[in-house]
Tab-separated table of C-alpha atoms in Angstrom:
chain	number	residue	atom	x	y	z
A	124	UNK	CA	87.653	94.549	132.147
A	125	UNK	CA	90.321	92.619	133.755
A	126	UNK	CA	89.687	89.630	131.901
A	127	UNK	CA	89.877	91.323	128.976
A	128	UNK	CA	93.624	92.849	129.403
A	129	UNK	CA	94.725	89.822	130.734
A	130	UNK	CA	94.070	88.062	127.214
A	131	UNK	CA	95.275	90.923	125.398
A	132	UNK	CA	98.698	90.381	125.410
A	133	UNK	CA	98.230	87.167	124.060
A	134	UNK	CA	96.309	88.189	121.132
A	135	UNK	CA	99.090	90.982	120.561
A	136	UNK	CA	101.200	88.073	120.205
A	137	UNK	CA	99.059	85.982	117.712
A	138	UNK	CA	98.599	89.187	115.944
A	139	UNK	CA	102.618	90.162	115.744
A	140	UNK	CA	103.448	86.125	114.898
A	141	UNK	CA	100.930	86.456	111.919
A	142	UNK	CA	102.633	87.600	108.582
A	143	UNK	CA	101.280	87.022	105.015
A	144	UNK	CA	103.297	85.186	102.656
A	145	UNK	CA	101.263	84.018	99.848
A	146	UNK	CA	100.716	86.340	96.863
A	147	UNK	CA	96.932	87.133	96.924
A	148	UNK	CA	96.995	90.643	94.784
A	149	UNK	CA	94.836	90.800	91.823
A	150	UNK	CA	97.474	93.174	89.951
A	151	UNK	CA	100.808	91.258	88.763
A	152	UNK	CA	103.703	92.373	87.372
A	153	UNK	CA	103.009	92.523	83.570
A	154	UNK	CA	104.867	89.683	81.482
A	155	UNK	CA	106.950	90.999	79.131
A	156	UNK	CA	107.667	94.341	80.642
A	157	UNK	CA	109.360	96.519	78.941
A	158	UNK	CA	110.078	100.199	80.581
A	159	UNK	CA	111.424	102.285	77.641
A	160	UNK	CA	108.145	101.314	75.972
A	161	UNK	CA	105.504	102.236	78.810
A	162	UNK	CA	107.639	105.401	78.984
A	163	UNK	CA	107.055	106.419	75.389
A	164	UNK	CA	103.043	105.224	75.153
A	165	UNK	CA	102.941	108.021	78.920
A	166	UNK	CA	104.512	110.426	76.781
A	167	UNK	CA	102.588	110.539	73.478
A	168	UNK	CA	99.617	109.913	76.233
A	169	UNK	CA	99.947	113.560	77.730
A	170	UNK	CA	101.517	115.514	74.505
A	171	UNK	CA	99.534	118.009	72.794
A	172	UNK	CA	96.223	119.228	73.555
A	173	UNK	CA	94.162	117.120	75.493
A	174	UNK	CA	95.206	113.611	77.700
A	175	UNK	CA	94.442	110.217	76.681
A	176	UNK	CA	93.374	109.110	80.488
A	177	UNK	CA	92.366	106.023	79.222
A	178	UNK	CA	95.708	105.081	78.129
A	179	UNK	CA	97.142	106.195	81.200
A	180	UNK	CA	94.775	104.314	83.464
A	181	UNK	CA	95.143	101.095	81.633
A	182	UNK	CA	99.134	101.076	81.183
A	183	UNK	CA	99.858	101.785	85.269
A	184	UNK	CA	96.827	99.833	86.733
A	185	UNK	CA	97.963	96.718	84.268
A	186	UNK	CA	101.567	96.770	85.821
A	187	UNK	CA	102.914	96.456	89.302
A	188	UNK	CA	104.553	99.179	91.721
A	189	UNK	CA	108.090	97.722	90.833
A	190	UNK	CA	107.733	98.240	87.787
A	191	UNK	CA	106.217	101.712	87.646
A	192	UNK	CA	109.112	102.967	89.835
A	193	UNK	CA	110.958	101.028	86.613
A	194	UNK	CA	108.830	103.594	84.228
A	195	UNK	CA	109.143	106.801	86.204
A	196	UNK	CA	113.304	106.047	86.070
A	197	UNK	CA	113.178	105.419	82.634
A	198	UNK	CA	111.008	108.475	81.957
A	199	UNK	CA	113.423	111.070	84.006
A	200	UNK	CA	116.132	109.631	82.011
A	201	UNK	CA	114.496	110.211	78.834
A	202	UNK	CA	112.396	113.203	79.105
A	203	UNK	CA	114.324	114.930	81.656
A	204	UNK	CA	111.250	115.524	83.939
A	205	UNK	CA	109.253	113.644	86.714
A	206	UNK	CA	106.793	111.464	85.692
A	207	UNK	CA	104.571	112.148	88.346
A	208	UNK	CA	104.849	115.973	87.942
A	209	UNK	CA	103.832	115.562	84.467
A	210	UNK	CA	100.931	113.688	85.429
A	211	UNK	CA	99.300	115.860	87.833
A	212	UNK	CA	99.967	118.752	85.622
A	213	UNK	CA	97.851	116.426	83.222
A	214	UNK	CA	95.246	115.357	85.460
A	215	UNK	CA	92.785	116.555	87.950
A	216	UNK	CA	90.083	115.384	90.979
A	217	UNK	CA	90.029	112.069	92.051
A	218	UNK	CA	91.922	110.490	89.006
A	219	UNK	CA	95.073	112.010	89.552
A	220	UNK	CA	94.911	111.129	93.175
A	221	UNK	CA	94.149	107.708	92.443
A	222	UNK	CA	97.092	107.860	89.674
A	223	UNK	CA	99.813	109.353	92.001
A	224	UNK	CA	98.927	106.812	94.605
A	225	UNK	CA	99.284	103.657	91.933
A	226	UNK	CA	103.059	105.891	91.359
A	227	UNK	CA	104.005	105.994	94.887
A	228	UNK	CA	105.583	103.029	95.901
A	229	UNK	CA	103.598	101.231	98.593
A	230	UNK	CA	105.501	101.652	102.240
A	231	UNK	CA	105.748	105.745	100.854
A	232	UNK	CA	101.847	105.975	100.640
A	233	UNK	CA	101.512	104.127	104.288
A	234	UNK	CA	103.681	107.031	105.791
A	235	UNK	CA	102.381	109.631	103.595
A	236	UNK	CA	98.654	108.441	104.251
A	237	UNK	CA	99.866	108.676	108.091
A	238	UNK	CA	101.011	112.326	107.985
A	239	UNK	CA	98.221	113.141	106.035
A	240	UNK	CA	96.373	112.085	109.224
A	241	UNK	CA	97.930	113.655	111.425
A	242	UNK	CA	99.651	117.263	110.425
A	243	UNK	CA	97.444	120.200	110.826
A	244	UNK	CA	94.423	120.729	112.834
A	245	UNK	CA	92.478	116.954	114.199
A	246	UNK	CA	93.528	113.962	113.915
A	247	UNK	CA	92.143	111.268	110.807
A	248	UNK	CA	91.955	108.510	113.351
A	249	UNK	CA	90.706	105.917	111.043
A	250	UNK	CA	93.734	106.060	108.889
A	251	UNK	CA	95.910	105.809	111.897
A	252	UNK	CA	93.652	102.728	113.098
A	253	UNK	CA	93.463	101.096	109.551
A	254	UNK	CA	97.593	101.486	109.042
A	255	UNK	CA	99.068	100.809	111.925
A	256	UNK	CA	96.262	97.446	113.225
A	257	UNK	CA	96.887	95.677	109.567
A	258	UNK	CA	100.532	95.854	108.379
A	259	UNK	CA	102.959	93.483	109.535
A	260	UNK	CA	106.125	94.089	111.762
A	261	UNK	CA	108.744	94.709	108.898
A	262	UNK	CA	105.952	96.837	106.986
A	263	UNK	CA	105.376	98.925	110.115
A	264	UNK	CA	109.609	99.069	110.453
A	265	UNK	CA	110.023	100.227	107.019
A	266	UNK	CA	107.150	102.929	107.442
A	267	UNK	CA	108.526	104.375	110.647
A	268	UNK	CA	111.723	104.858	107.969
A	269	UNK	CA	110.317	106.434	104.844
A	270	UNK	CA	108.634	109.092	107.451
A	271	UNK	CA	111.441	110.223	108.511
A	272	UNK	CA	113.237	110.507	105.711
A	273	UNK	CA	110.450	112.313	103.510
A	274	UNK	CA	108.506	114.019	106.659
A	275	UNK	CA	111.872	115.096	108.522
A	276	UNK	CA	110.006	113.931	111.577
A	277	UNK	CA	109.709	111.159	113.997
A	278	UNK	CA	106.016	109.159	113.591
A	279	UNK	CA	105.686	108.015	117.363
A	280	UNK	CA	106.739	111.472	118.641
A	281	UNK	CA	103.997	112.473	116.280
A	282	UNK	CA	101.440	110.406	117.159
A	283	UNK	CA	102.264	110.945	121.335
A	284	UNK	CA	101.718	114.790	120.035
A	285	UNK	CA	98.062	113.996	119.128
A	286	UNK	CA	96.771	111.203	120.602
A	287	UNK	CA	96.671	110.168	124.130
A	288	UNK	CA	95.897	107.497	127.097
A	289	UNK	CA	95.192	103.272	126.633
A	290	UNK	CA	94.287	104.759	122.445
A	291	UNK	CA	97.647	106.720	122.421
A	292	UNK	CA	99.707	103.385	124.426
A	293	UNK	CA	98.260	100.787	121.940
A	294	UNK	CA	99.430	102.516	119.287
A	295	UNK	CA	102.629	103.079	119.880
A	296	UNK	CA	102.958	99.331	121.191
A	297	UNK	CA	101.812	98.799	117.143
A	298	UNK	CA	104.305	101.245	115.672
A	299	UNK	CA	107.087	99.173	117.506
A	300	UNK	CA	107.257	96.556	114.829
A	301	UNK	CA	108.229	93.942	117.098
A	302	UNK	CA	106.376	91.250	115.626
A	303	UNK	CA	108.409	87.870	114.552
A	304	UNK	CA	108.889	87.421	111.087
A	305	UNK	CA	109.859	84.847	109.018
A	306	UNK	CA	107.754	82.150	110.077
A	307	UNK	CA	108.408	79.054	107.439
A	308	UNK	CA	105.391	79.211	104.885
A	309	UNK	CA	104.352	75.758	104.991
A	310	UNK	CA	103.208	76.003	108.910
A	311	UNK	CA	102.111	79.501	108.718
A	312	UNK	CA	98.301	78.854	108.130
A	313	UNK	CA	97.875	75.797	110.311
A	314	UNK	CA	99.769	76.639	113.710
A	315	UNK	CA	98.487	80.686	113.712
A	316	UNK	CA	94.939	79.428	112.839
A	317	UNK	CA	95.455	77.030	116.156
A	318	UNK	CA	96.906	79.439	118.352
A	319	UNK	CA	94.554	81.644	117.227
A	320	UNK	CA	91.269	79.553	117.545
A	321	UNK	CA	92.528	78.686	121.050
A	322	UNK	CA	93.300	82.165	122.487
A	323	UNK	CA	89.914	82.675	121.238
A	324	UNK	CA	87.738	79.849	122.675
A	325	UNK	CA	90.184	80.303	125.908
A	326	UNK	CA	88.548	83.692	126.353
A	327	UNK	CA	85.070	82.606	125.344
A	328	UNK	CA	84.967	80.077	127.585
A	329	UNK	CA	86.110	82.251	130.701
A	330	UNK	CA	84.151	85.211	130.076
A	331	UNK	CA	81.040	83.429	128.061
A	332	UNK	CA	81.486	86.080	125.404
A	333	UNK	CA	83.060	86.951	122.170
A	334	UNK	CA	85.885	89.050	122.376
A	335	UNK	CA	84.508	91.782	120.183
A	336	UNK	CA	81.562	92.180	122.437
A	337	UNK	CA	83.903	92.247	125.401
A	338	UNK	CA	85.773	95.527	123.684
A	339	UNK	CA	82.635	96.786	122.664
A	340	UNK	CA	80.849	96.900	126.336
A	341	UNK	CA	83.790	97.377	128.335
A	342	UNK	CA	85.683	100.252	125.745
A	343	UNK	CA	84.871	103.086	124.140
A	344	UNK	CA	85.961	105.866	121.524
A	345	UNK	CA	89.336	105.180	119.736
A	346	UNK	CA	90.642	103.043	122.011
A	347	UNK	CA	87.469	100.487	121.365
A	348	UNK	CA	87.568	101.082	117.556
A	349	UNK	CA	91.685	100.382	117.272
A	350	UNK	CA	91.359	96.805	119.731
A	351	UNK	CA	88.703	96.024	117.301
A	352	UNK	CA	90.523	96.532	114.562
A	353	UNK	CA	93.494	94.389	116.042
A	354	UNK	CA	91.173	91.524	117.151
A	355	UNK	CA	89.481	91.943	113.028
A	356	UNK	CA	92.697	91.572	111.540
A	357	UNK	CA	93.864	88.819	113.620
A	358	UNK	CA	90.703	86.937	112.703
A	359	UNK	CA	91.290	88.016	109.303
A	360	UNK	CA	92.632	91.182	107.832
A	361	UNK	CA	91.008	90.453	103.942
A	362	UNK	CA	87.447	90.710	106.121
A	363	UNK	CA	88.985	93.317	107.928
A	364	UNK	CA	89.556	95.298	104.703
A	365	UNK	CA	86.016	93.907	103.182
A	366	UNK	CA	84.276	95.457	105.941
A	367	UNK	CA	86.463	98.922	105.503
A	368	UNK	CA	85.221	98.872	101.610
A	369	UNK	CA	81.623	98.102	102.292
A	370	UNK	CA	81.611	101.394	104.949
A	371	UNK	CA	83.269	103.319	102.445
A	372	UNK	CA	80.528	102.687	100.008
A	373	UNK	CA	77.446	102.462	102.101
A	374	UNK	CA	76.687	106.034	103.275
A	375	UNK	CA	75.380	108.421	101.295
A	376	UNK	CA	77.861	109.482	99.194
A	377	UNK	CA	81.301	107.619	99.270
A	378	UNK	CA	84.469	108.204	101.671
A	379	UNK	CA	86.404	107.993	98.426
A	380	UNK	CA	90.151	108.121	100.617
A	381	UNK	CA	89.540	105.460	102.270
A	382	UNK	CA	87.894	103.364	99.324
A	383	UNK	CA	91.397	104.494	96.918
A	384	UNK	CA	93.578	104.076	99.990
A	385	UNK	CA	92.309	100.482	100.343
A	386	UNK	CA	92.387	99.248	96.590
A	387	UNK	CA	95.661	100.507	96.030
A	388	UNK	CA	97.472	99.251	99.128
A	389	UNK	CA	95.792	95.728	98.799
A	390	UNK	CA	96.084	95.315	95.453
A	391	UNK	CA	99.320	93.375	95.472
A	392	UNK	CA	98.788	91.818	98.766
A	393	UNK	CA	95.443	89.953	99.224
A	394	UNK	CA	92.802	91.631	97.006
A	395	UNK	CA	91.627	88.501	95.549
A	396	UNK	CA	91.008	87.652	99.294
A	397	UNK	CA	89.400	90.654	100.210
A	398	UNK	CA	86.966	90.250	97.118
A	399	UNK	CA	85.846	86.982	97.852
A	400	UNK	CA	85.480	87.768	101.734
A	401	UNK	CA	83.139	90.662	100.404
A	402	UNK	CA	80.895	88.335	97.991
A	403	UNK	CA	80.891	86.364	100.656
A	404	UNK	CA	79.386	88.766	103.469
A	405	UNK	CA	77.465	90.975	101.467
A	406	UNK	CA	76.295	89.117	98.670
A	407	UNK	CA	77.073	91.396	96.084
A	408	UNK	CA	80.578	92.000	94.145
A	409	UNK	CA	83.140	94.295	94.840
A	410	UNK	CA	83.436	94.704	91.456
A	411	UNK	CA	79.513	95.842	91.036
A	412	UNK	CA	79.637	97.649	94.062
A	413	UNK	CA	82.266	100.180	93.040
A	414	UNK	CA	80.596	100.378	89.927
């Protein structure tokens, strides 16, 4: 055990150095955007008796966050209402959560995802884990932010309120948002993967064990699951996030949150890494497996 916390704080400072800059998301901001259009093809979408939820689905998951806040501006203006109001008065079940999530813009689903977790009775520990091990410093800064502002609340003073002990300290080390940004693109991918690969043979070598297993024997509960979940997305956070989709799929029956939650928060980050880190470990296709 003391082995492993002395290496610790060096991962936590591969982890907090390692920022993604390249654009891996398989949804793109649609060429030729126009607003006032989208707008109008929502509107005729949900007028009248019945919805067109193909139309809707199609139109939003086709254009990026940006530009959907662009749509929902342009929709308020003209129509005098909220867009998303109009939707969920259109829509029901899983397809109007999935199409008020594509409408929230992405660091207000993080902290609403993370109050979700933890108001009312019990704690959603996964979601805290999953949030708080995978964004970077400045995503984690601007969270802390938007729940204050839309929660009226404080998220570590909520989190110390229902967590506790090394589980309770390691997140709230995470929630700091410490982490350097801005490292120059070009040397991001070579010097982390060194420091990285080092850190990690360095505790091999000592110890004659993966890390992982270290956690795993010498941890337990929460507190195992979130280090694991650090040490995953240091690795790699697309496998990290492959691995969270294949467990959301493979039980009987489907954790549906956590499979939405997932594919709409990635899909403008690294999704096309994610899917190919899938393939890859499971032989079968994201794609096929949602299906």
């Amino acid at each position: 055990m003391n082995l492993l916390f002395h290496f610790l704080p060096v991962y936590f400072v591969c982890f907090q150095s390692a920022e993604i800059m390249a654009y891996r998301g398989s949804v793109r901001p649609f060429v030729n955007f126009n607003p006032k259009h989208d707008a109008e093809i929502l509107h005729k979408a949900m007028k009248g008796i019945g919805t067109n939820e193909d139309t809707i689905l199609m139109l939003l998951a086709s254009r990026s966050n940006d530009q959907r806040q662009d749509i929902k501006a342009v929709y308020k203006n003209t129509h005098g209402k909220d867009l998303v109001s109009a939707l969920k008065s259109e829509l029901g079940g899983l397809f109007e959560n999935l199409i008020v999530a594509l409408m929230t813009p992405p660091v207000s689903y993080d902290a609403s995802q993370l109050h979700k977790a933890l108001k009312g009775i019990g704690t959603e520990d996964e979601v805290l884990i999953e949030i708080l091990a995978s964004r970077t410093g400045e995503q984690i800064t601007n969270i802390v932010k938007a729940y204050k502002k839309e929660f009226n609340g404080k998220l570590e003073k909520d989190i110390l309120s229902d967590t506790s002990g090394h589980y309770q300290r390691l997140l709230v080390i995470l929630l700091q948002g410490s982490r350097e940004d801005g490292l120059g693109e070009e040397n991001i991918d070579k010097d982390a993967k060194a420091l990285f690969d080092a850190v990690f043979d360095a505790y091999k070598k000592l110890s004659g064990a993966e890390l992982e297993d270290s956690i795993e024997a010498e941890t337990t509960g929460n507190f195992e699951n979130l280090l694991l979940a650090v040490v995953k997305c240091v690795r790699s956070v697309p496998e990290f996030f492959a691995e969270r989709l294949s467990k959301s799929m493979r039980r009987a029956g489907t954790d549906d949150s956590t499979l939405m939650r997932i594919m709409v928060s990635r899909s403008e980050i690294d999704m096309l890494d994610i899917r190919t880190c899938f393939k890859k470990k499971y032989g079968a296709s994201l794609y096929t497996t949602i299906q």
